[in-house]
């Protein structure tokens, strides 16, 4: 849907800085960028466009407030973060509809919650293992991995930060660090 509308998806850091600087332009980009994904989520799970707009609005408010408080730490892509907030909000709303006359069993075909909970628990376990492996990795590898994979820094930025002679050398070092990280990850139980 984004391709048809020619929507420019802002970088995660652009959104965070835009919120901090009260940029209406960035908020508008954010609204347009990920709404189709949330619309699809809600429609596929027995909702409509108005429900999707409500859920998306709430999620953007949650993000906005967290960023403005100054304690916001993005540990995934912003798109993933927004999706997870919207998903939780929509599941909560479905549960509330259950209390007010609907039956959550009507949605079981649409929301295989148990499977998703198990998958999420497994993912959380894997992320915790990766976090532990990252702690064991040591410097400069730990920072290189964080800069590249979490902060989306370019190899040129990493090259300059660590004083490598060129981006190819930084890339080689990143590869070696990644191999060490994999080894540490798979050694854990």
Backbone as JSON, one array per atom type, in Angstrom:
{
  "sequence": "XXXXXXXXXXXXXXXXXXXXXXXXXXXXXXXXXXXXXXXXXXXXXXXXXXXXXXXXXXXXXXXXXXXXXXXXXXXXXXXXXXXXXXXXXXXXXXXXXXXXXXXXXXXXXXXXXXXXXXXXXXXXXXXXXXXXXXXXXXXXXXXXXXXXXXXXXXXXXXXXXXXXXXXXXXXXXXXXXXXXXXXXXXXXX",
  "N": [[0.82, -1.18, 0.0], [2.0, 1.2, 0.71], [3.65, 1.75, -1.49], [1.88, 2.5, -3.5], [0.97, 4.91, -2.61], [3.2, 6.4, -2.52], [4.68, 6.95, -0.15], [6.96, 8.37, 2.01], [9.1, 6.72, 4.11], [10.16, 7.54, 7.23], [13.44, 7.6, 8.78], [14.23, 5.77, 11.76], [15.66, 7.24, 13.7], [15.16, 9.8, 12.78], [12.46, 10.07, 13.34], [12.43, 9.96, 16.16], [14.03, 12.2, 16.82], [12.47, 14.13, 15.56], [10.11, 14.05, 17.07], [11.12, 14.9, 19.53], [11.8, 17.48, 18.8], [9.4, 18.62, 18.26], [8.29, 18.31, 15.63], [5.92, 18.66, 13.22], [5.92, 17.75, 10.62], [7.42, 15.37, 10.63], [5.81, 13.8, 12.3], [3.53, 13.59, 10.68], [4.62, 12.15, 8.54], [5.2, 9.8, 9.9], [2.63, 8.95, 10.64], [1.57, 8.34, 8.1], [3.38, 6.43, 7.15], [3.32, 3.84, 8.5], [0.68, 3.19, 8.9], [-0.82, 1.62, 6.96], [0.08, -1.01, 7.48], [-0.92, -1.45, 10.06], [-3.62, -1.14, 9.63], [-4.09, -3.4, 8.07], [-3.51, -5.4, 9.98], [-5.6, -5.0, 11.88], [-7.95, -5.23, 10.32], [-7.66, -7.85, 9.39], [-8.15, -9.12, 11.72], [-10.82, -9.01, 12.54], [-11.63, -6.32, 12.69], [-12.24, -2.86, 11.73], [-11.64, -0.04, 9.5], [-11.92, 2.3, 11.03], [-11.47, 1.3, 13.61], [-8.8, 0.6, 13.3], [-7.64, 3.12, 12.88], [-8.1, 4.29, 15.38], [-6.6, 2.61, 17.1], [-4.04, 2.94, 16.02], [-3.64, 5.67, 16.43], [-3.63, 5.73, 19.25], [-1.29, 4.23, 19.7], [0.69, 5.86, 18.57], [0.51, 8.01, 20.29], [1.38, 6.8, 22.66], [4.06, 6.23, 21.93], [4.95, 8.88, 21.43], [4.66, 10.08, 24.0], [6.44, 8.52, 25.52], [8.9, 9.09, 24.27], [9.05, 11.87, 24.7], [9.23, 11.91, 27.49], [11.81, 11.18, 27.86], [12.93, 8.77, 28.56], [12.94, 6.83, 26.68], [13.97, 3.97, 25.01], [14.9, 2.49, 22.14], [14.74, -0.76, 21.2], [14.38, -2.26, 19.02], [13.39, -2.24, 15.56], [11.63, 0.72, 14.73], [9.25, 0.37, 13.38], [8.56, -2.26, 14.12], [8.21, -1.89, 16.84], [6.01, -0.11, 16.93], [4.12, -1.73, 15.68], [3.91, -3.81, 17.58], [2.86, -2.45, 19.8], [0.37, -1.65, 18.74], [-0.75, -4.14, 18.19], [-0.97, -5.23, 20.77], [-2.76, -3.35, 21.88], [-4.98, -3.79, 20.22], [-5.6, -6.47, 20.78], [-6.26, -6.17, 23.45], [-8.52, -4.57, 23.17], [-10.19, -6.37, 21.84], [-10.53, -8.22, 23.85], [-11.93, -6.65, 25.7], [-14.28, -6.31, 24.28], [-15.24, -8.82, 24.53], [-16.03, -8.82, 27.2], [-18.2, -7.2, 27.04], [-20.33, -8.49, 25.76], [-19.49, -9.7, 23.37], [-17.85, -12.68, 22.15], [-14.82, -14.04, 22.81], [-14.03, -16.38, 21.68], [-15.06, -16.29, 19.18], [-13.09, -15.09, 17.75], [-10.96, -16.76, 17.6], [-10.19, -18.13, 15.29], [-9.08, -16.09, 13.9], [-7.1, -15.04, 15.5], [-4.66, -16.82, 16.55], [-3.77, -17.05, 19.45], [-2.36, -18.55, 21.43], [-0.32, -19.82, 19.97], [1.07, -17.58, 19.08], [1.85, -16.47, 21.52], [3.57, -18.45, 22.5], [5.5, -18.33, 20.48], [6.39, -15.72, 20.86], [7.4, -15.91, 23.45], [9.51, -17.68, 22.99], [11.0, -16.11, 21.24], [11.63, -13.98, 22.96], [13.24, -15.36, 24.77], [15.37, -16.05, 23.06], [16.26, -13.47, 22.41], [17.09, -12.6, 24.93], [19.19, -14.41, 25.34], [20.84, -13.55, 23.29], [21.41, -10.98, 24.18], [22.87, -11.59, 26.49], [25.06, -12.91, 25.32], [26.1, -10.78, 23.89], [26.93, -9.13, 25.99], [29.07, -10.64, 26.89], [30.81, -10.41, 24.82], [32.69, -8.28, 24.64], [34.81, -5.36, 24.08], [36.24, -4.01, 21.04], [34.12, -5.13, 19.79], [31.49, -5.41, 20.83], [30.44, -2.79, 20.78], [30.66, -2.25, 18.04], [28.85, -4.12, 16.96], [26.47, -3.23, 18.17], [26.37, -0.58, 17.16], [26.1, -1.07, 14.38], [23.9, -2.92, 14.05], [21.87, -2.15, 15.85], [21.81, 0.63, 16.03], [21.86, 1.34, 13.44], [24.13, 2.34, 12.09], [26.4, 3.29, 9.51], [28.98, 1.45, 7.73], [31.03, 3.16, 7.12], [30.73, 5.16, 9.09], [31.32, 3.62, 11.34], [33.91, 2.89, 10.73], [35.21, 5.4, 10.91], [34.71, 6.02, 13.6], [36.16, 4.05, 14.98], [38.64, 4.25, 13.92], [39.55, 2.75, 11.72], [41.31, 2.0, 8.67], [39.83, 1.95, 6.32], [36.42, 1.46, 5.1], [36.11, -1.18, 4.33], [37.91, -2.59, 5.95], [36.7, -2.16, 8.4], [34.36, -3.55, 7.94], [35.35, -6.15, 7.71], [36.24, -6.52, 10.32], [33.79, -6.32, 11.65], [32.57, -8.64, 10.67], [34.22, -10.62, 11.82], [33.66, -10.1, 14.5], [30.95, -10.7, 14.54], [31.05, -13.45, 14.07], [32.28, -14.29, 16.43], [30.3, -13.51, 18.23], [28.17, -15.17, 17.44], [29.28, -17.64, 18.13], [29.47, -17.36, 20.94], [26.76, -17.06, 21.5], [25.64, -19.57, 20.75], [26.95, -21.24, 22.49], [25.73, -20.91, 24.9], [23.29, -22.14, 27.27]],
  "CA": [[0.0, 0.0, 0.0], [2.89, 2.36, 0.75], [4.18, 2.04, -2.81], [0.87, 3.19, -4.28], [0.81, 6.27, -2.11], [4.5, 7.05, -2.57], [4.91, 7.45, 1.19], [8.36, 8.33, 2.45], [9.19, 6.17, 5.46], [11.27, 8.23, 7.9], [14.36, 6.79, 9.56], [13.86, 5.71, 13.17], [16.28, 8.36, 14.41], [14.47, 11.01, 12.33], [11.2, 10.14, 14.07], [12.72, 10.29, 17.56], [14.45, 13.61, 16.86], [11.31, 14.93, 15.17], [9.22, 14.15, 18.23], [11.79, 15.75, 20.52], [11.82, 18.85, 18.29], [8.01, 19.01, 17.96], [8.14, 18.44, 14.19], [4.66, 18.17, 12.65], [6.23, 17.05, 9.37], [7.84, 14.01, 10.97], [4.62, 13.09, 12.8], [2.69, 13.27, 9.52], [5.29, 11.04, 7.83], [5.03, 8.61, 10.73], [1.24, 8.53, 10.5], [1.37, 7.75, 6.78], [4.32, 5.34, 6.87], [3.02, 2.52, 9.04], [-0.75, 2.93, 9.07], [-1.32, 0.47, 6.16], [0.42, -2.25, 8.18], [-1.83, -1.57, 11.2], [-4.94, -1.35, 9.03], [-4.12, -4.82, 7.7], [-3.58, -6.17, 11.23], [-6.92, -4.87, 12.49], [-8.96, -5.8, 9.41], [-7.49, -9.31, 9.4], [-8.55, -9.64, 13.02], [-12.21, -8.68, 12.82], [-11.85, -4.9, 12.94], [-12.48, -2.07, 10.52], [-10.69, 1.06, 9.33], [-12.02, 3.21, 12.18], [-10.76, 0.64, 14.72], [-7.37, 0.7, 13.01], [-7.24, 4.51, 13.11], [-8.08, 4.49, 16.83], [-5.47, 1.86, 17.67], [-2.81, 3.57, 15.55], [-3.56, 6.96, 17.15], [-3.2, 5.42, 20.63], [0.1, 3.78, 19.66], [1.53, 7.03, 18.31], [0.51, 8.78, 21.54], [2.27, 6.07, 23.58], [5.42, 6.5, 21.46], [5.21, 10.3, 21.63], [4.84, 10.33, 25.44], [7.68, 7.87, 25.98], [10.04, 9.86, 23.75], [9.07, 13.16, 25.38], [9.68, 11.71, 28.87], [13.27, 11.08, 27.84], [13.43, 7.46, 28.99], [12.63, 5.9, 25.6], [15.1, 3.27, 24.41], [14.4, 1.65, 21.06], [15.53, -1.99, 21.15], [14.02, -2.93, 17.78], [13.02, -1.25, 14.56], [10.46, 1.5, 15.15], [8.11, -0.29, 12.76], [8.24, -3.41, 14.97], [7.74, -1.34, 18.11], [4.66, 0.4, 16.71], [3.26, -2.89, 15.41], [3.65, -4.55, 18.82], [1.93, -1.65, 20.61], [-0.95, -1.74, 18.12], [-1.24, -5.51, 18.38], [-1.41, -5.35, 22.18], [-3.96, -2.54, 22.05], [-6.1, -4.43, 19.54], [-5.97, -7.66, 21.57], [-6.94, -5.66, 24.65], [-9.85, -4.14, 22.76], [-10.98, -7.58, 21.57], [-10.86, -8.78, 25.16], [-12.98, -5.81, 26.26], [-15.51, -6.62, 23.56], [-15.7, -10.08, 25.13], [-16.73, -8.48, 28.44], [-19.43, -6.47, 26.75], [-21.28, -9.22, 24.93], [-18.86, -10.51, 22.34], [-17.22, -13.9, 22.65], [-13.45, -14.1, 22.29], [-13.92, -17.6, 20.88], [-15.37, -15.93, 17.79], [-11.89, -14.57, 17.11], [-9.86, -17.72, 17.67], [-9.71, -18.42, 13.94], [-8.33, -14.93, 13.43], [-5.97, -14.78, 16.4], [-4.17, -18.0, 17.27], [-3.01, -16.38, 20.49], [-1.43, -19.44, 22.11], [0.85, -19.99, 19.12], [1.83, -16.34, 19.08], [2.46, -16.31, 22.84], [4.73, -19.34, 22.54], [6.53, -17.79, 19.59], [6.92, -14.52, 21.5], [8.23, -16.35, 24.57], [10.74, -18.22, 22.41], [11.75, -14.96, 20.72], [12.17, -13.28, 24.13], [14.34, -16.19, 25.26], [16.48, -15.89, 22.13], [16.77, -12.11, 22.57], [17.84, -12.57, 26.2], [20.45, -15.12, 25.09], [21.68, -12.68, 22.47], [21.87, -9.91, 25.07], [23.94, -12.15, 27.34], [26.22, -13.13, 24.45], [26.63, -9.46, 23.58], [27.66, -8.68, 27.18], [30.31, -11.41, 26.98], [31.6, -10.19, 23.61], [33.82, -7.38, 24.88], [35.02, -4.25, 23.15], [35.3, -3.09, 20.4], [33.08, -5.88, 19.07], [30.16, -5.13, 21.37], [30.01, -1.49, 20.26], [30.5, -2.38, 16.58], [27.58, -4.83, 16.73], [25.37, -2.32, 18.56], [26.3, 0.52, 16.21], [25.63, -1.5, 13.07], [22.6, -3.59, 14.04], [20.85, -1.51, 16.67], [21.76, 2.07, 15.78], [21.85, 1.5, 11.98], [25.28, 3.15, 11.62], [27.03, 2.77, 8.29], [30.34, 0.95, 7.93], [31.9, 4.34, 7.09], [30.66, 5.75, 10.43], [32.05, 2.73, 12.25], [35.33, 3.05, 10.34], [35.69, 6.66, 11.47], [34.65, 5.96, 15.06], [37.19, 3.18, 15.54], [39.94, 4.56, 13.32], [39.99, 1.79, 10.69], [41.83, 2.72, 7.51], [38.73, 2.1, 5.35], [35.17, 0.77, 5.47], [36.28, -2.63, 4.14], [38.55, -3.12, 7.16], [35.67, -2.15, 9.44], [33.45, -4.64, 7.59], [36.04, -7.39, 8.07], [36.21, -6.6, 11.78], [32.4, -6.61, 12.02], [32.35, -10.05, 10.37], [34.9, -11.4, 12.86], [32.89, -9.91, 15.73], [29.7, -11.44, 14.39], [31.38, -14.87, 14.25], [32.49, -14.5, 17.88], [28.99, -13.38, 18.87], [27.44, -16.42, 17.16], [29.88, -18.7, 18.93], [29.03, -17.15, 22.32], [25.31, -17.3, 21.54], [25.33, -20.99, 20.67], [27.55, -21.93, 23.64], [24.84, -20.77, 26.05], [22.24, -23.16, 27.37]],
  "C": [[0.87, 1.26, 0.0], [3.38, 2.76, -0.63], [3.18, 2.83, -3.64], [0.76, 4.65, -3.86], [2.1, 7.08, -2.17], [4.86, 7.68, -1.23], [6.39, 7.29, 1.54], [8.39, 7.83, 3.9], [10.4, 6.82, 6.14], [12.17, 7.24, 8.64], [13.94, 6.84, 11.03], [14.4, 6.91, 13.94], [15.61, 9.69, 14.04], [13.15, 11.19, 13.1], [11.45, 10.58, 15.51], [13.11, 11.77, 17.69], [13.29, 14.54, 16.51], [10.34, 15.12, 16.31], [9.84, 15.08, 19.28], [11.76, 17.22, 20.11], [10.44, 19.35, 17.87], [7.75, 19.22, 16.46], [6.83, 17.82, 13.71], [4.91, 17.35, 11.39], [6.58, 15.6, 9.64], [6.65, 13.2, 11.48], [3.69, 12.7, 11.65], [3.29, 12.11, 8.73], [5.07, 9.73, 8.58], [3.61, 8.06, 10.6], [1.03, 7.8, 9.17], [2.2, 6.47, 6.56], [3.83, 3.97, 7.3], [1.53, 2.23, 9.2], [-1.24, 1.76, 8.23], [-1.06, -0.88, 6.84], [-0.57, -2.5, 9.33], [-3.26, -1.79, 10.71], [-5.11, -2.83, 8.68], [-4.26, -5.71, 8.93], [-5.01, -6.16, 11.77], [-8.0, -5.49, 11.61], [-8.88, -7.32, 9.39], [-7.96, -9.94, 10.7], [-9.88, -9.04, 13.48], [-12.45, -7.22, 13.21], [-12.15, -4.18, 11.64], [-11.5, -0.89, 10.5], [-10.73, 2.03, 10.51], [-11.3, 2.62, 13.4], [-9.25, 0.8, 14.53], [-6.85, 2.11, 13.28], [-7.13, 4.8, 14.61], [-6.85, 3.85, 17.47], [-4.15, 2.54, 17.29], [-2.58, 4.9, 16.28], [-3.05, 6.72, 18.58], [-1.72, 5.03, 20.66], [1.06, 4.95, 19.45], [1.61, 7.9, 19.56], [1.42, 8.12, 22.57], [3.72, 6.36, 23.22], [5.81, 7.95, 21.78], [5.51, 10.59, 23.11], [6.12, 9.73, 25.97], [8.91, 8.66, 25.52], [10.17, 11.18, 24.5], [9.54, 13.05, 26.83], [11.19, 11.57, 28.96], [13.81, 9.73, 28.26], [13.18, 6.4, 27.92], [13.92, 5.3, 25.05], [14.55, 2.3, 23.38], [15.3, 0.42, 20.94], [15.17, -2.83, 19.93], [13.81, -1.85, 16.73], [11.76, -0.53, 15.05], [9.18, 0.86, 14.6], [7.63, -1.47, 13.63], [7.65, -2.94, 16.28], [6.29, -0.86, 17.98], [3.69, -0.76, 16.47], [2.92, -3.62, 16.72], [2.71, -3.78, 19.75], [0.51, -1.8, 20.05], [-1.56, -3.12, 18.32], [-1.76, -5.7, 19.8], [-2.7, -4.57, 22.42], [-5.18, -3.21, 21.4], [-6.55, -5.69, 20.3], [-6.72, -7.25, 22.84], [-8.37, -5.25, 24.31], [-10.75, -5.34, 22.46], [-11.42, -8.22, 22.89], [-11.99, -7.98, 25.81], [-14.32, -6.07, 25.57], [-16.1, -7.92, 24.1], [-16.5, -9.79, 26.39], [-18.08, -7.83, 28.17], [-20.28, -7.17, 25.7], [-20.68, -10.04, 23.81], [-18.27, -11.76, 22.96], [-15.85, -14.01, 22.0], [-13.25, -15.35, 21.44], [-14.24, -17.33, 19.42], [-14.13, -15.5, 17.03], [-10.75, -15.57, 17.06], [-9.31, -18.08, 16.3], [-8.83, -17.3, 13.42], [-7.06, -14.7, 14.24], [-5.55, -16.04, 17.14], [-3.21, -17.55, 18.37], [-1.98, -17.3, 21.14], [-0.15, -19.63, 21.3], [1.71, -18.74, 19.15], [2.51, -16.1, 20.42], [3.7, -17.19, 22.94], [5.86, -18.82, 21.67], [7.19, -16.56, 20.21], [7.82, -14.89, 22.67], [9.56, -16.9, 24.07], [11.63, -17.08, 21.89], [12.39, -14.18, 21.87], [13.36, -14.03, 24.7], [15.58, -16.02, 24.39], [17.1, -14.49, 22.25], [17.57, -11.97, 23.87], [19.18, -13.27, 26.04], [21.4, -14.25, 24.29], [22.23, -11.53, 23.31], [23.01, -10.38, 25.96], [25.21, -12.38, 26.53], [26.89, -11.81, 24.12], [27.43, -8.9, 24.76], [29.02, -9.37, 27.29], [31.29, -11.07, 25.86], [32.82, -9.3, 23.85], [33.94, -6.33, 23.8], [36.18, -4.56, 22.22], [34.11, -3.8, 19.75], [31.67, -5.53, 19.54], [29.62, -3.83, 20.77], [29.81, -1.53, 18.75], [29.17, -3.04, 16.26], [26.39, -3.92, 17.05], [25.22, -1.19, 17.55], [25.68, 0.09, 14.88], [24.19, -2.02, 13.12], [21.51, -2.87, 14.83], [20.69, -0.02, 16.36], [21.84, 2.4, 14.29], [22.96, 2.41, 11.46], [25.88, 2.48, 10.39], [28.44, 2.26, 8.63], [31.32, 2.13, 7.92], [31.91, 5.04, 8.45], [31.47, 4.93, 11.43], [33.55, 2.83, 11.99], [35.92, 4.29, 10.99], [35.73, 6.63, 12.99], [35.81, 5.17, 15.65], [38.55, 3.36, 14.89], [40.45, 3.52, 12.34], [40.4, 2.57, 9.46], [40.79, 2.9, 6.42], [37.54, 1.26, 5.79], [35.28, -0.74, 5.29], [36.94, -3.28, 5.35], [37.54, -3.19, 8.31], [34.69, -3.3, 9.21], [34.06, -5.99, 7.96], [36.01, -7.59, 9.58], [34.79, -6.94, 12.27], [32.09, -8.09, 11.79], [32.98, -10.94, 11.44], [34.14, -11.3, 14.19], [31.59, -10.71, 15.69], [29.94, -12.94, 14.59], [31.59, -15.19, 15.73], [31.17, -14.44, 18.62], [28.17, -14.64, 18.65], [27.97, -17.56, 18.02], [29.43, -18.58, 20.4], [27.54, -17.46, 22.49], [25.0, -18.8, 21.61], [25.97, -21.81, 21.79], [26.64, -21.89, 24.86], [23.8, -21.87, 26.06], [20.92, -22.55, 27.68]]
}
